[in-house]
GROMACS .gro file of C-alpha atoms in nm:
model
  336
    1MET     CA    1   0.453  -3.791   4.849
    2ASP     CA    2   0.440  -3.843   4.472
    3LEU     CA    3   0.561  -3.487   4.417
    4LEU     CA    4   0.856  -3.552   4.649
    5ASN     CA    5   0.940  -3.870   4.460
    6ALA     CA    6   0.919  -3.676   4.132
    7PHE     CA    7   1.155  -3.408   4.264
    8VAL     CA    8   1.405  -3.668   4.390
    9ALA     CA    9   1.397  -3.847   4.052
   10LEU     CA   10   1.446  -3.514   3.877
   11SER     CA   11   1.736  -3.427   4.107
   12ASN     CA   12   1.896  -3.768   4.063
   13PHE     CA   13   1.888  -3.777   3.684
   14VAL     CA   14   1.881  -3.409   3.581
   15LEU     CA   15   1.974  -3.150   3.845
   16VAL     CA   16   2.279  -3.314   4.009
   17PRO     CA   17   2.437  -3.445   3.684
   18ALA     CA   18   2.372  -3.113   3.507
   19ILE     CA   19   2.528  -2.907   3.788
   20ALA     CA   20   2.840  -3.128   3.785
   21TYR     CA   21   2.862  -3.128   3.403
   22GLY     CA   22   2.798  -2.753   3.393
   23SER     CA   23   3.086  -2.695   3.635
   24GLN     CA   24   3.318  -2.898   3.410
   25LEU     CA   25   3.207  -2.708   3.098
   26ALA     CA   26   3.241  -2.373   3.278
   27LEU     CA   27   3.605  -2.445   3.368
   28GLY     CA   28   3.678  -2.554   3.011
   29ALA     CA   29   3.500  -2.249   2.866
   30LEU     CA   30   3.697  -2.015   3.094
   31GLY     CA   31   4.017  -2.136   2.927
   32VAL     CA   32   3.870  -2.076   2.579
   33THR     CA   33   3.744  -1.729   2.672
   34LEU     CA   34   4.078  -1.623   2.827
   35ILE     CA   35   4.266  -1.719   2.510
   36TYR     CA   36   4.012  -1.539   2.293
   37GLY     CA   37   4.001  -1.230   2.515
   38ILE     CA   38   4.378  -1.191   2.565
   39LEU     CA   39   4.551  -1.371   2.277
   40ARG     CA   40   4.268  -1.292   2.033
   41PHE     CA   41   4.207  -1.623   1.862
   42SER     CA   42   3.983  -1.927   1.906
   43ASN     CA   43   4.199  -2.216   2.026
   44PHE     CA   44   4.065  -2.534   1.866
   45ALA     CA   45   4.331  -2.736   2.047
   46HIS     CA   46   4.166  -2.670   2.385
   47GLY     CA   47   3.984  -3.004   2.406
   48ASP     CA   48   4.307  -3.192   2.344
   49THR     CA   49   4.487  -2.965   2.592
   50MET     CA   50   4.235  -3.092   2.848
   51ALA     CA   51   4.309  -3.447   2.733
   52PHE     CA   52   4.686  -3.403   2.769
   53GLY     CA   53   4.658  -3.257   3.120
   54THR     CA   54   4.423  -3.537   3.221
   55MET     CA   55   4.650  -3.802   3.069
   56THR     CA   56   4.950  -3.669   3.265
   57THR     CA   57   4.741  -3.674   3.583
   58ILE     CA   58   4.634  -4.035   3.514
   59LEU     CA   59   4.994  -4.148   3.464
   60PHE     CA   60   5.094  -3.997   3.799
   61THR     CA   61   4.780  -4.142   3.960
   62TRP     CA   62   4.884  -4.491   3.849
   63LEU     CA   63   5.235  -4.424   3.979
   64PHE     CA   64   5.107  -4.318   4.321
   65GLN     CA   65   4.865  -4.611   4.335
   66GLY     CA   66   5.160  -4.843   4.261
   67TRP     CA   67   5.345  -4.685   4.554
   68GLY     CA   68   5.042  -4.741   4.779
   69LEU     CA   69   4.967  -4.369   4.819
   70SER     CA   70   4.603  -4.267   4.853
   71LEU     CA   71   4.372  -4.003   4.997
   72GLY     CA   72   4.135  -4.251   5.162
   73PRO     CA   73   3.778  -4.172   5.052
   74LEU     CA   74   3.895  -3.914   4.796
   75PRO     CA   75   4.041  -4.002   4.453
   76THR     CA   76   4.420  -4.042   4.435
   77ALA     CA   77   4.400  -3.823   4.122
   78LEU     CA   78   4.383  -3.518   4.352
   79LEU     CA   79   4.741  -3.597   4.461
   80ALA     CA   80   4.848  -3.626   4.098
   81LEU     CA   81   4.660  -3.315   3.979
   82PRO     CA   82   4.943  -3.063   4.049
   83PHE     CA   83   5.181  -3.277   3.840
   84GLY     CA   84   4.924  -3.293   3.559
   85ILE     CA   85   4.893  -2.913   3.567
   86LEU     CA   86   5.273  -2.872   3.554
   87GLY     CA   87   5.295  -3.112   3.259
   88CYS     CA   88   5.022  -2.924   3.073
   89MET     CA   89   5.189  -2.590   3.150
   90ALA     CA   90   5.516  -2.717   3.004
   91LEU     CA   91   5.338  -2.839   2.689
   92LEU     CA   92   5.153  -2.510   2.630
   93LEU     CA   93   5.460  -2.293   2.689
   94LEU     CA   94   5.657  -2.514   2.449
   95THR     CA   95   5.377  -2.498   2.191
   96ASP     CA   96   5.356  -2.120   2.222
   97ARG     CA   97   5.732  -2.078   2.178
   98ALA     CA   98   5.752  -2.324   1.889
   99VAL     CA   99   5.433  -2.230   1.704
  100TYR     CA  100   5.214  -1.938   1.813
  101ARG     CA  101   5.495  -1.693   1.891
  102PHE     CA  102   5.605  -1.684   1.526
  103TYR     CA  103   5.256  -1.588   1.406
  104ARG     CA  104   5.216  -1.324   1.679
  105GLU     CA  105   5.541  -1.160   1.571
  106GLN     CA  106   5.417  -1.165   1.211
  107LYS     CA  107   5.093  -1.004   1.336
  108ALA     CA  108   4.900  -1.278   1.158
  109LYS     CA  109   4.522  -1.248   1.133
  110PRO     CA  110   4.315  -1.440   1.392
  111VAL     CA  111   4.188  -1.681   1.124
  112ILE     CA  112   4.549  -1.790   1.057
  113LEU     CA  113   4.596  -1.866   1.429
  114VAL     CA  114   4.271  -2.064   1.428
  115ILE     CA  115   4.399  -2.279   1.140
  116VAL     CA  116   4.732  -2.323   1.318
  117SER     CA  117   4.550  -2.430   1.637
  118ILE     CA  118   4.367  -2.700   1.436
  119GLY     CA  119   4.707  -2.840   1.336
  120VAL     CA  120   4.821  -2.828   1.698
  121MET     CA  121   4.497  -3.006   1.795
  122PHE     CA  122   4.572  -3.303   1.569
  123ILE     CA  123   4.930  -3.328   1.694
  124MET     CA  124   4.818  -3.320   2.060
  125ASN     CA  125   4.545  -3.575   1.990
  126GLY     CA  126   4.792  -3.810   1.827
  127LEU     CA  127   5.042  -3.763   2.112
  128VAL     CA  128   4.784  -3.850   2.377
  129ARG     CA  129   4.663  -4.157   2.185
  130PHE     CA  130   5.021  -4.271   2.132
  131ILE     CA  131   5.112  -4.243   2.502
  132ILE     CA  132   4.801  -4.375   2.677
  133GLY     CA  133   4.608  -4.548   2.398
  134PRO     CA  134   4.269  -4.476   2.237
  135GLY     CA  135   4.052  -4.676   2.480
  136ASP     CA  136   3.863  -4.591   2.800
  137GLN     CA  137   4.075  -4.538   3.110
  138ARG     CA  138   3.904  -4.536   3.451
  139PHE     CA  139   4.119  -4.389   3.725
  140ALA     CA  140   3.869  -4.296   3.998
  141ASP     CA  141   3.922  -4.467   4.333
  142GLY     CA  142   3.818  -4.399   4.693
  143GLU     CA  143   3.456  -4.384   4.805
  144ARG     CA  144   3.217  -4.392   4.511
  145PHE     CA  145   2.921  -4.215   4.672
  146ILE     CA  146   2.868  -3.931   4.919
  147ILE     CA  147   2.520  -4.075   4.960
  148SER     CA  148   2.384  -4.382   4.780
  149ALA     CA  149   2.028  -4.429   4.654
  150ARG     CA  150   1.971  -4.715   4.901
  151ASP     CA  151   2.084  -4.506   5.200
  152PHE     CA  152   1.866  -4.216   5.086
  153LYS     CA  153   1.561  -4.443   5.061
  154GLU     CA  154   1.622  -4.582   5.409
  155MET     CA  155   1.663  -4.231   5.554
  156THR     CA  156   1.356  -4.079   5.391
  157GLY     CA  157   1.120  -4.372   5.325
  158LEU     CA  158   1.065  -4.248   4.968
  159ARG     CA  159   1.037  -4.482   4.670
  160GLU     CA  160   1.298  -4.287   4.475
  161GLY     CA  161   1.660  -4.272   4.586
  162LEU     CA  162   1.903  -3.985   4.543
  163ALA     CA  163   2.263  -4.081   4.469
  164ILE     CA  164   2.539  -3.818   4.480
  165LYS     CA  165   2.874  -3.943   4.357
  166THR     CA  166   3.193  -3.831   4.529
  167THR     CA  167   3.319  -3.704   4.194
  168GLN     CA  168   3.008  -3.487   4.150
  169GLY     CA  169   3.049  -3.324   4.490
  170LEU     CA  170   3.421  -3.283   4.427
  171THR     CA  171   3.354  -3.122   4.088
  172VAL     CA  172   3.126  -2.854   4.227
  173ILE     CA  173   3.350  -2.771   4.526
  174THR     CA  174   3.665  -2.760   4.311
  175ALA     CA  175   3.496  -2.546   4.045
  176VAL     CA  176   3.383  -2.290   4.306
  177ILE     CA  177   3.734  -2.268   4.454
  178VAL     CA  178   3.907  -2.241   4.113
  179VAL     CA  179   3.664  -1.975   3.984
  180ALA     CA  180   3.698  -1.773   4.306
  181LEU     CA  181   4.080  -1.786   4.280
  182LEU     CA  182   4.069  -1.686   3.912
  183PHE     CA  183   3.846  -1.383   3.972
  184TRP     CA  184   4.055  -1.279   4.270
  185PHE     CA  185   4.369  -1.302   4.055
  186LEU     CA  186   4.220  -1.106   3.763
  187ASN     CA  187   4.069  -0.832   3.980
  188ARG     CA  188   4.312  -0.797   4.272
  189THR     CA  189   4.665  -0.872   4.152
  190ARG     CA  190   4.889  -0.650   3.942
  191THR     CA  191   4.945  -0.923   3.682
  192GLY     CA  192   4.571  -0.989   3.657
  193LYS     CA  193   4.498  -0.619   3.603
  194SER     CA  194   4.771  -0.611   3.336
  195MET     CA  195   4.601  -0.902   3.157
  196ARG     CA  196   4.265  -0.724   3.164
  197ALA     CA  197   4.423  -0.402   3.036
  198TYR     CA  198   4.598  -0.594   2.756
  199SER     CA  199   4.266  -0.757   2.665
  200ASP     CA  200   4.076  -0.426   2.659
  201ASN     CA  201   4.331  -0.225   2.456
  202GLU     CA  202   4.659  -0.383   2.350
  203ASP     CA  203   4.821  -0.064   2.215
  204LEU     CA  204   4.737   0.142   2.524
  205ALA     CA  205   4.859  -0.140   2.751
  206LEU     CA  206   5.193  -0.152   2.568
  207LEU     CA  207   5.229   0.226   2.599
  208SER     CA  208   5.168   0.188   2.975
  209GLY     CA  209   5.474  -0.036   3.002
  210ILE     CA  210   5.297  -0.373   3.030
  211ASN     CA  211   5.521  -0.659   2.917
  212PRO     CA  212   5.327  -0.851   2.646
  213ASP     CA  213   5.546  -1.163   2.674
  214ARG     CA  214   5.469  -1.189   3.045
  215VAL     CA  215   5.095  -1.147   2.983
  216VAL     CA  216   5.104  -1.421   2.718
  217MET     CA  217   5.303  -1.657   2.943
  218VAL     CA  218   5.072  -1.610   3.243
  219THR     CA  219   4.766  -1.658   3.019
  220TRP     CA  220   4.896  -1.995   2.897
  221LEU     CA  221   4.981  -2.101   3.254
  222ILE     CA  222   4.627  -2.020   3.375
  223VAL     CA  223   4.472  -2.190   3.071
  224ALA     CA  224   4.680  -2.503   3.137
  225ALA     CA  225   4.559  -2.514   3.500
  226LEU     CA  226   4.192  -2.461   3.401
  227ALA     CA  227   4.208  -2.718   3.119
  228THR     CA  228   4.371  -2.983   3.338
  229VAL     CA  229   4.130  -2.934   3.629
  230ALA     CA  230   3.829  -2.942   3.394
  231GLY     CA  231   3.960  -3.250   3.213
  232VAL     CA  232   4.042  -3.443   3.532
  233LEU     CA  233   3.703  -3.365   3.689
  234TYR     CA  234   3.528  -3.478   3.369
  235GLY     CA  235   3.739  -3.795   3.355
  236LEU     CA  236   3.672  -3.880   3.718
  237ASP     CA  237   3.299  -3.826   3.673
  238LYS     CA  238   3.273  -4.023   3.347
  239SER     CA  239   3.589  -4.184   3.213
  240PHE     CA  240   3.894  -4.081   3.014
  241LYS     CA  241   3.899  -4.141   2.639
  242PRO     CA  242   4.098  -3.914   2.403
  243PHE     CA  243   3.823  -3.899   2.138
  244THR     CA  244   3.566  -3.791   2.398
  245TYR     CA  245   3.778  -3.485   2.479
  246PHE     CA  246   3.801  -3.409   2.107
  247GLN     CA  247   3.417  -3.413   2.099
  248LEU     CA  248   3.399  -3.206   2.417
  249LEU     CA  249   3.540  -2.910   2.224
  250LEU     CA  250   3.192  -2.839   2.081
  251PRO     CA  251   3.001  -2.795   2.413
  252VAL     CA  252   3.300  -2.606   2.562
  253PHE     CA  253   3.306  -2.360   2.270
  254ALA     CA  254   2.926  -2.338   2.275
  255SER     CA  255   2.942  -2.249   2.647
  256ALA     CA  256   3.196  -1.973   2.584
  257ILE     CA  257   3.003  -1.827   2.289
  258VAL     CA  258   2.657  -1.854   2.450
  259GLY     CA  259   2.782  -1.669   2.758
  260GLY     CA  260   2.978  -1.413   2.560
  261LEU     CA  261   3.320  -1.492   2.417
  262GLY     CA  262   3.593  -1.311   2.610
  263ASN     CA  263   3.371  -1.266   2.919
  264PRO     CA  264   3.466  -1.495   3.214
  265LEU     CA  265   3.126  -1.457   3.383
  266GLY     CA  266   2.960  -1.544   3.055
  267ALA     CA  267   3.170  -1.860   3.023
  268ILE     CA  268   3.039  -1.983   3.359
  269ALA     CA  269   2.677  -1.900   3.276
  270GLY     CA  270   2.711  -2.054   2.930
  271GLY     CA  271   2.851  -2.376   3.077
  272PHE     CA  272   2.539  -2.427   3.287
  273VAL     CA  273   2.303  -2.327   3.003
  274ILE     CA  274   2.458  -2.589   2.773
  275ALA     CA  275   2.475  -2.857   3.046
  276PHE     CA  276   2.113  -2.817   3.154
  277SER     CA  277   1.997  -2.804   2.791
  278GLU     CA  278   2.182  -3.127   2.699
  279VAL     CA  279   2.071  -3.319   3.008
  280THR     CA  280   1.709  -3.196   3.000
  281ILE     CA  281   1.650  -3.264   2.630
  282THR     CA  282   1.809  -3.613   2.637
  283TYR     CA  283   1.642  -3.725   2.964
  284ALA     CA  284   1.354  -3.976   2.949
  285TRP     CA  285   1.076  -3.799   3.145
  286LYS     CA  286   0.845  -4.100   3.186
  287LYS     CA  287   0.926  -4.160   3.555
  288VAL     CA  288   0.887  -3.795   3.663
  289LEU     CA  289   0.563  -3.753   3.466
  290GLY     CA  290   0.435  -4.081   3.613
  291TYR     CA  291   0.455  -3.927   3.960
  292THR     CA  292   0.308  -3.587   3.867
  293LEU     CA  293   0.028  -3.673   3.619
  294PRO     CA  294  -0.301  -3.852   3.692
  295GLU     CA  295  -0.295  -4.226   3.624
  296SER     CA  296  -0.511  -4.186   3.313
  297LEU     CA  297  -0.256  -3.945   3.160
  298GLU     CA  298   0.060  -4.142   3.242
  299PRO     CA  299   0.279  -4.173   2.932
  300GLU     CA  300   0.346  -4.513   2.776
  301GLY     CA  301   0.668  -4.417   2.599
  302LEU     CA  302   0.994  -4.283   2.744
  303VAL     CA  303   0.903  -3.917   2.666
  304GLN     CA  304   1.260  -3.852   2.551
  305LEU     CA  305   1.302  -3.568   2.303
  306LEU     CA  306   1.643  -3.688   2.183
  307SER     CA  307   1.859  -3.993   2.241
  308THR     CA  308   2.171  -3.937   2.453
  309ASP     CA  309   2.370  -4.019   2.137
  310TYR     CA  310   2.267  -3.676   2.008
  311LYS     CA  311   2.351  -3.467   2.315
  312PHE     CA  312   2.631  -3.283   2.133
  313ALA     CA  313   2.376  -3.189   1.864
  314VAL     CA  314   2.196  -2.986   2.133
  315SER     CA  315   2.513  -2.779   2.185
  316PHE     CA  316   2.543  -2.729   1.811
  317VAL     CA  317   2.183  -2.609   1.770
  318ILE     CA  318   2.212  -2.367   2.065
  319LEU     CA  319   2.541  -2.239   1.924
  320LEU     CA  320   2.380  -2.173   1.583
  321ILE     CA  321   2.084  -1.990   1.739
  322VAL     CA  322   2.312  -1.767   1.947
  323LEU     CA  323   2.540  -1.690   1.651
  324LEU     CA  324   2.240  -1.598   1.436
  325PHE     CA  325   2.043  -1.387   1.683
  326ARG     CA  326   2.288  -1.269   1.952
  327PRO     CA  327   2.652  -1.315   1.842
  328THR     CA  328   2.782  -1.127   2.149
  329GLY     CA  329   2.621  -1.384   2.384
  330LEU     CA  330   2.426  -1.345   2.705
  331PHE     CA  331   2.686  -1.124   2.873
  332ARG     CA  332   2.778  -0.921   2.564
  333GLY     CA  333   3.127  -1.054   2.501
  334LYS     CA  334   3.317  -0.996   2.179
  335ALA     CA  335   3.132  -1.094   1.862
  336VAL     CA  336   3.269  -1.403   1.689
   0.00000   0.00000   0.00000
């Protein structure tokens, strides 16, 4: 019975949150890896792209809530999500036309585009703060839990309860659907195959008659959709705050690089590696060890390797280790 209680506690505080967080990071990292693989630069504005898409979704969510529209047990944000994606698409296409296009035509080096993306990042960050404010915005409504800890205890008779939030279940289901659609698009459609060909060999793709402007446009549209979905799912699960999305850039980039920059499968794997590492290292293991160890060996302290305040430091350390010892990542993407 104690082992069951230990497993439920582990699931409640480590496994379920890490799977949900890993799904959010994987979607964010897919956007980073697509830009790197196809447009050939690291987009430092990606975190604030997620913030802008999420902000647009929140504004439409509030509008729909004011009209009395809802999805019952599901968050109203799902109704607003398509509008958030469209808003983010418009922003990225405008940014590409106004900024990145000039440097592509000049055949600027990737490092120049990275510096430009940092400028775009600050502008986007300021725009989001100006429109919605710098504070926390909670926009989740509907049923809070798929199953609550109290209901789980009553059903099983265990001392520990397992709580699965609606947003966590929604995150995993949405991530699976979005990833499946993305891989179908890249592997089965003509446009997706053109994007892969352009990524593998730009000169050969151009000789084959592939339209580079179309490839660039479709890439930005897909990135906008991935960034908005990832940002909204993260905001529903935690809360929305512009600075948090600025910080989220580190674990998202770490996920893409750990998996293999430019490799979509690697981005997904990297997202879960980073998520499980952050959650595991910052979790206080006292309760789980109390169930599994003999009474004489039960720990007195929290048995927490790092405070949750330092969870982004975990991403940074993993990123450094990968860059030093395996710069192509787990799935042998392009070296940074």
